[in-house]
PDB file of C-alpha atoms in Angstrom:
ATOM      1  CA  MET Q   1      98.336  38.201  35.871  1.00 48.00           C
ATOM      2  CA  PRO Q   2      98.777  40.643  32.945  1.00 55.00           C
ATOM      3  CA  HIS Q   3     100.002  44.172  33.711  1.00 54.00           C
ATOM      4  CA  SER Q   4      98.447  47.175  32.127  1.00 62.00           C
ATOM      5  CA  PRO Q   5     100.658  49.176  29.737  1.00 64.00           C
ATOM      6  CA  VAL Q   6     100.319  52.261  31.947  1.00 63.00           C
ATOM      7  CA  ILE Q   7     101.740  50.479  35.021  1.00 65.00           C
ATOM      8  CA  THR Q   8     104.604  49.063  32.974  1.00 66.00           C
ATOM      9  CA  ARG Q   9     105.484  52.535  31.656  1.00 68.00           C
ATOM     10  CA  LEU Q  10     105.377  54.034  35.156  1.00 63.00           C
ATOM     11  CA  LEU Q  11     107.680  51.305  36.503  1.00 63.00           C
ATOM     12  CA  LEU Q  12     110.145  51.813  33.667  1.00 65.00           C
ATOM     13  CA  ALA Q  13     110.096  55.584  34.171  1.00 65.00           C
ATOM     14  CA  ALA Q  14     110.762  55.199  37.903  1.00 64.00           C
ATOM     15  CA  LEU Q  15     113.679  52.850  37.249  1.00 62.00           C
ATOM     16  CA  ALA Q  16     115.109  55.191  34.650  1.00 61.00           C
ATOM     17  CA  MET Q  17     114.919  58.222  36.943  1.00 63.00           C
ATOM     18  CA  GLY Q  18     116.521  56.407  39.863  1.00 59.00           C
ATOM     19  CA  SER Q  19     119.455  54.857  38.000  1.00 54.00           C
ATOM     20  CA  GLY Q  20     119.849  57.405  35.206  1.00 53.00           C
ATOM     21  CA  THR Q  21     121.796  60.004  37.166  1.00 50.00           C
ATOM     22  CA  LEU Q  22     124.344  57.497  38.457  1.00 48.00           C
ATOM     23  CA  ALA Q  23     124.905  55.982  35.021  1.00 49.00           C
ATOM     24  CA  LEU Q  24     125.150  59.420  33.438  1.00 50.00           C
ATOM     25  CA  ALA Q  25     127.745  60.528  35.993  1.00 50.00           C
ATOM     26  CA  GLN Q  26     129.850  57.435  35.317  1.00 50.00           C
ATOM     27  CA  VAL Q  27     129.740  57.938  31.560  1.00 51.00           C
ATOM     28  CA  GLN Q  28     130.597  61.629  31.734  1.00 54.00           C
ATOM     29  CA  GLY Q  29     133.493  60.991  34.131  1.00 52.00           C
ATOM     30  CA  THR Q  30     135.154  58.391  31.938  1.00 52.00           C
ATOM     31  CA  GLN Q  31     134.196  59.814  28.545  1.00 51.00           C
ATOM     32  CA  ALA Q  32     136.980  62.375  28.377  1.00 52.00           C
ATOM     33  CA  ALA Q  33     139.629  59.783  29.191  1.00 55.00           C
ATOM     34  CA  THR Q  34     138.497  57.015  26.817  1.00 68.00           C
ATOM     35  CA  CYS Q  35     136.593  58.533  23.889  1.00 73.00           C
ATOM     36  CA  GLU Q  36     138.827  59.493  20.996  1.00 85.00           C
ATOM     37  CA  ARG Q  37     136.073  60.180  18.468  1.00 84.00           C
ATOM     38  CA  THR Q  38     133.623  63.042  18.432  1.00 90.00           C
ATOM     39  CA  ARG Q  39     129.852  62.644  18.400  1.00 91.00           C
ATOM     40  CA  ALA Q  40     129.783  63.747  14.775  1.00 92.00           C
ATOM     41  CA  GLU Q  41     132.240  61.015  13.768  1.00 91.00           C
ATOM     42  CA  VAL Q  42     130.227  58.355  15.588  1.00 90.00           C
ATOM     43  CA  ARG Q  43     127.003  59.648  14.013  1.00 92.00           C
ATOM     44  CA  ASP Q  44     128.535  59.574  10.516  1.00 91.00           C
ATOM     45  CA  GLU Q  45     129.769  56.034  11.097  1.00 87.00           C
ATOM     46  CA  CYS Q  46     126.284  54.981  12.220  1.00 89.00           C
ATOM     47  CA  ILE Q  47     124.662  56.562   9.157  1.00 89.00           C
ATOM     48  CA  GLN Q  48     127.169  54.833   6.861  1.00 86.00           C
ATOM     49  CA  PHE Q  49     126.525  51.494   8.562  1.00 84.00           C
ATOM     50  CA  MET Q  50     122.762  51.873   8.197  1.00 87.00           C
ATOM     51  CA  ARG Q  51     123.206  52.579   4.464  1.00 85.00           C
ATOM     52  CA  THR Q  52     125.037  49.286   3.957  1.00 82.00           C
ATOM     53  CA  HIS Q  53     123.170  47.037   6.450  1.00 84.00           C
ATOM     54  CA  ARG Q  54     119.619  46.148   7.408  1.00 86.00           C
ATOM     55  CA  TRP Q  55     118.063  44.378  10.408  1.00 88.00           C
ATOM     56  CA  ASP Q  56     117.044  40.770   9.723  1.00 86.00           C
ATOM     57  CA  GLU Q  57     114.338  39.597  12.147  1.00 89.00           C
ATOM     58  CA  SER Q  58     114.893  35.903  11.389  1.00 88.00           C
ATOM     59  CA  LYS Q  59     118.612  36.099  12.247  1.00 81.00           C
ATOM     60  CA  GLY Q  60     118.267  38.690  14.971  1.00 84.00           C
ATOM     61  CA  ASP Q  61     121.236  40.567  13.554  1.00 82.00           C
ATOM     62  CA  TYR Q  62     122.228  43.153  10.961  1.00 83.00           C
ATOM     63  CA  VAL Q  63     122.995  41.771   7.506  1.00 82.00           C
ATOM     64  CA  SER Q  64     124.743  43.440   4.601  1.00 80.00           C
ATOM     65  CA  ARG Q  65     122.611  44.957   1.877  1.00 81.00           C
ATOM     66  CA  VAL Q  66     125.453  44.445  -0.583  1.00 76.00           C
ATOM     67  CA  THR Q  67     125.269  41.160  -2.505  1.00 74.00           C
ATOM     68  CA  GLY Q  68     127.322  39.354  -5.110  1.00 68.00           C
ATOM     69  CA  LYS Q  69     130.987  40.048  -5.815  1.00 67.00           C
ATOM     70  CA  ALA Q  70     131.016  43.348  -3.910  1.00 63.00           C
ATOM     71  CA  ALA Q  71     130.010  41.523  -0.708  1.00 62.00           C
ATOM     72  CA  SER Q  72     133.004  39.211  -1.011  1.00 63.00           C
ATOM     73  CA  ASP Q  73     135.536  42.054  -1.289  1.00 70.00           C
ATOM     74  CA  LEU Q  74     137.805  42.214   1.728  1.00 68.00           C
ATOM     75  CA  PRO Q  75     138.025  45.400   3.749  1.00 69.00           C
ATOM     76  CA  GLU Q  76     141.179  47.451   3.320  1.00 74.00           C
ATOM     77  CA  GLY Q  77     144.143  46.003   5.217  1.00 76.00           C
ATOM     78  CA  VAL Q  78     142.619  42.508   5.683  1.00 75.00           C
ATOM     79  CA  LYS Q  79     144.522  39.564   4.183  1.00 80.00           C
ATOM     80  CA  SER Q  80     142.748  36.821   2.286  1.00 79.00           C
ATOM     81  CA  ARG Q  81     142.683  33.254   3.605  1.00 79.00           C
ATOM     82  CA  ALA Q  82     145.079  32.178   0.869  1.00 85.00           C
ATOM     83  CA  GLU Q  83     147.616  34.826   1.935  1.00 87.00           C
ATOM     84  CA  VAL Q  84     147.337  33.794   5.599  1.00 87.00           C
ATOM     85  CA  ARG Q  85     147.795  30.103   4.705  1.00 88.00           C
ATOM     86  CA  ALA Q  86     150.841  30.912   2.547  1.00 89.00           C
ATOM     87  CA  GLU Q  87     152.430  32.878   5.410  1.00 89.00           C
ATOM     88  CA  ARG Q  88     151.697  30.031   7.826  1.00 88.00           C
ATOM     89  CA  ASP Q  89     153.248  27.434   5.514  1.00 86.00           C
ATOM     90  CA  ALA Q  90     156.334  29.592   4.955  1.00 86.00           C
ATOM     91  CA  PHE Q  91     156.750  29.979   8.722  1.00 85.00           C
ATOM     92  CA  LEU Q  92     156.380  26.227   9.348  1.00 84.00           C
ATOM     93  CA  LYS Q  93     158.971  25.460   6.674  1.00 83.00           C
ATOM     94  CA  ALA Q  94     161.510  27.770   8.289  1.00 83.00           C
ATOM     95  CA  HIS Q  95     160.836  27.091  12.008  1.00 83.00           C
ATOM     96  CA  ARG Q  96     160.572  24.187  14.436  1.00 82.00           C
ATOM     97  CA  TRP Q  97     158.987  24.044  17.892  1.00 83.00           C
ATOM     98  CA  ASN Q  98     161.489  23.584  20.751  1.00 80.00           C
ATOM     99  CA  ASP Q  99     159.807  21.785  23.665  1.00 81.00           C
ATOM    100  CA  ARG Q 100     162.553  22.585  26.139  1.00 81.00           C
ATOM    101  CA  LYS Q 101     162.410  26.333  25.538  1.00 80.00           C
ATOM    102  CA  GLY Q 102     158.696  26.427  24.748  1.00 80.00           C
ATOM    103  CA  MET Q 103     159.178  28.573  21.657  1.00 81.00           C
ATOM    104  CA  TRP Q 104     159.643  28.460  17.881  1.00 82.00           C
ATOM    105  CA  GLU Q 105     163.212  28.416  16.608  1.00 82.00           C
ATOM    106  CA  PRO Q 106     164.432  29.051  13.062  1.00 84.00           C
ATOM    107  CA  LEU Q 107     165.869  26.030  11.306  1.00 82.00           C
ATOM    108  CA  ALA Q 108     169.547  26.137  10.489  1.00 78.00           C
ATOM    109  CA  GLY Q 109     170.263  25.971   6.777  1.00 68.00           C
ATOM    110  CA  GLU Q 110     167.699  25.264   4.104  1.00 67.00           C
ATOM    111  CA  PRO Q 111     164.003  25.251   5.099  1.00 61.00           C
ATOM    112  CA  ARG Q 112     162.394  21.834   4.771  1.00 64.00           C
ATOM    113  CA  ASP Q 113     159.755  21.314   2.102  1.00 67.00           C
ATOM    114  CA  LEU Q 114     156.749  19.751   3.802  1.00 64.00           C
ATOM    115  CA  VAL Q 115     154.794  19.164   0.608  1.00 71.00           C
ATOM    116  CA  THR Q 116     157.355  17.108  -1.323  1.00 76.00           C
ATOM    117  CA  ARG Q 117     158.361  14.747   1.505  1.00 77.00           C
ATOM    118  CA  SER Q 118     157.747  11.063   0.851  1.00 82.00           C
ATOM    119  CA  ARG Q 119     155.733   8.823   3.165  1.00 82.00           C
ATOM    120  CA  ALA Q 120     158.909   6.988   4.123  1.00 86.00           C
ATOM    121  CA  GLU Q 121     160.567  10.244   5.230  1.00 83.00           C
ATOM    122  CA  VAL Q 122     157.528  11.242   7.259  1.00 79.00           C
ATOM    123  CA  ARG Q 123     157.337   7.751   8.829  1.00 83.00           C
ATOM    124  CA  GLN Q 124     161.060   7.855   9.662  1.00 84.00           C
ATOM    125  CA  GLU Q 125     160.779  11.259  11.330  1.00 80.00           C
ATOM    126  CA  THR Q 126     157.689  10.124  13.267  1.00 80.00           C
ATOM    127  CA  GLU Q 127     159.464   6.971  14.511  1.00 83.00           C
ATOM    128  CA  ALA Q 128     162.466   9.038  15.613  1.00 81.00           C
ATOM    129  CA  PHE Q 129     160.133  11.365  17.501  1.00 79.00           C
ATOM    130  CA  MET Q 130     158.301   8.471  19.166  1.00 82.00           C
ATOM    131  CA  ARG Q 131     161.633   6.998  20.385  1.00 84.00           C
ATOM    132  CA  THR Q 132     162.394  10.231  22.253  1.00 83.00           C
ATOM    133  CA  HIS Q 133     158.885  11.284  23.408  1.00 83.00           C
ATOM    134  CA  ARG Q 134     155.859   9.831  25.189  1.00 83.00           C
ATOM    135  CA  TRP Q 135     152.250  10.989  25.540  1.00 82.00           C
ATOM    136  CA  ASP Q 136     151.444  12.428  28.962  1.00 81.00           C
ATOM    137  CA  GLU Q 137     147.759  12.016  29.877  1.00 80.00           C
ATOM    138  CA  GLU Q 138     147.816  14.692  32.579  1.00 80.00           C
ATOM    139  CA  THR Q 139     149.170  17.508  30.399  1.00 79.00           C
ATOM    140  CA  GLU Q 140     147.689  16.056  27.187  1.00 74.00           C
ATOM    141  CA  SER Q 141     150.894  16.647  25.279  1.00 77.00           C
ATOM    142  CA  TYR Q 142     154.057  14.839  24.227  1.00 79.00           C
ATOM    143  CA  VAL Q 143     156.881  14.926  26.779  1.00 82.00           C
ATOM    144  CA  GLU Q 144     160.534  14.307  25.977  1.00 82.00           C
ATOM    145  CA  LEU Q 145     161.940  11.166  27.581  1.00 82.00           C
ATOM    146  CA  ARG Q 146     164.898  11.737  29.881  1.00 75.00           C
ATOM    147  CA  PRO Q 147     167.763   9.290  29.378  1.00 66.00           C
ATOM    148  CA  ALA Q 148     168.537   7.115  32.401  1.00 60.00           C
ATOM    149  CA  LYS Q 149     171.603   8.222  34.339  1.00 62.00           C
ATOM    150  CA  PRO Q 150     174.381   5.585  34.494  1.00 61.00           C
ATOM    151  CA  LYS Q 151     175.157   4.183  37.961  1.00 58.00           C
TER     152      LYS Q 151
END
């Protein structure tokens, strides 16, 4: 059964009047403790955002008005993917995961070069690892084998 627009507006107005004062009191009570920006700063930020974005009905989201090379520029302070990958690779060369301690430890001496290792070296390291570890189905991770105690 379709509702008339007048009834819908009256219902919405009644709901707004009943819950509006409680919501307003909550916002005003916490605003001083949590809000670090002024209304003017928030308004300026909103205006700037609306200059650079538009609403796209098909996506149901705001999309950037800027296209081409300018759209691909990273914001200030954000690293590119290549920089993040280079930092990751440098860290992995200089550190090794310690299962017992559950943390990364720096390698003693020269960092290993993961790119220039031969298949034989990788196979040898994998076989050495498999002799000392087993796959645990419950934890879904490799667990170090404990040597049997002599009797």
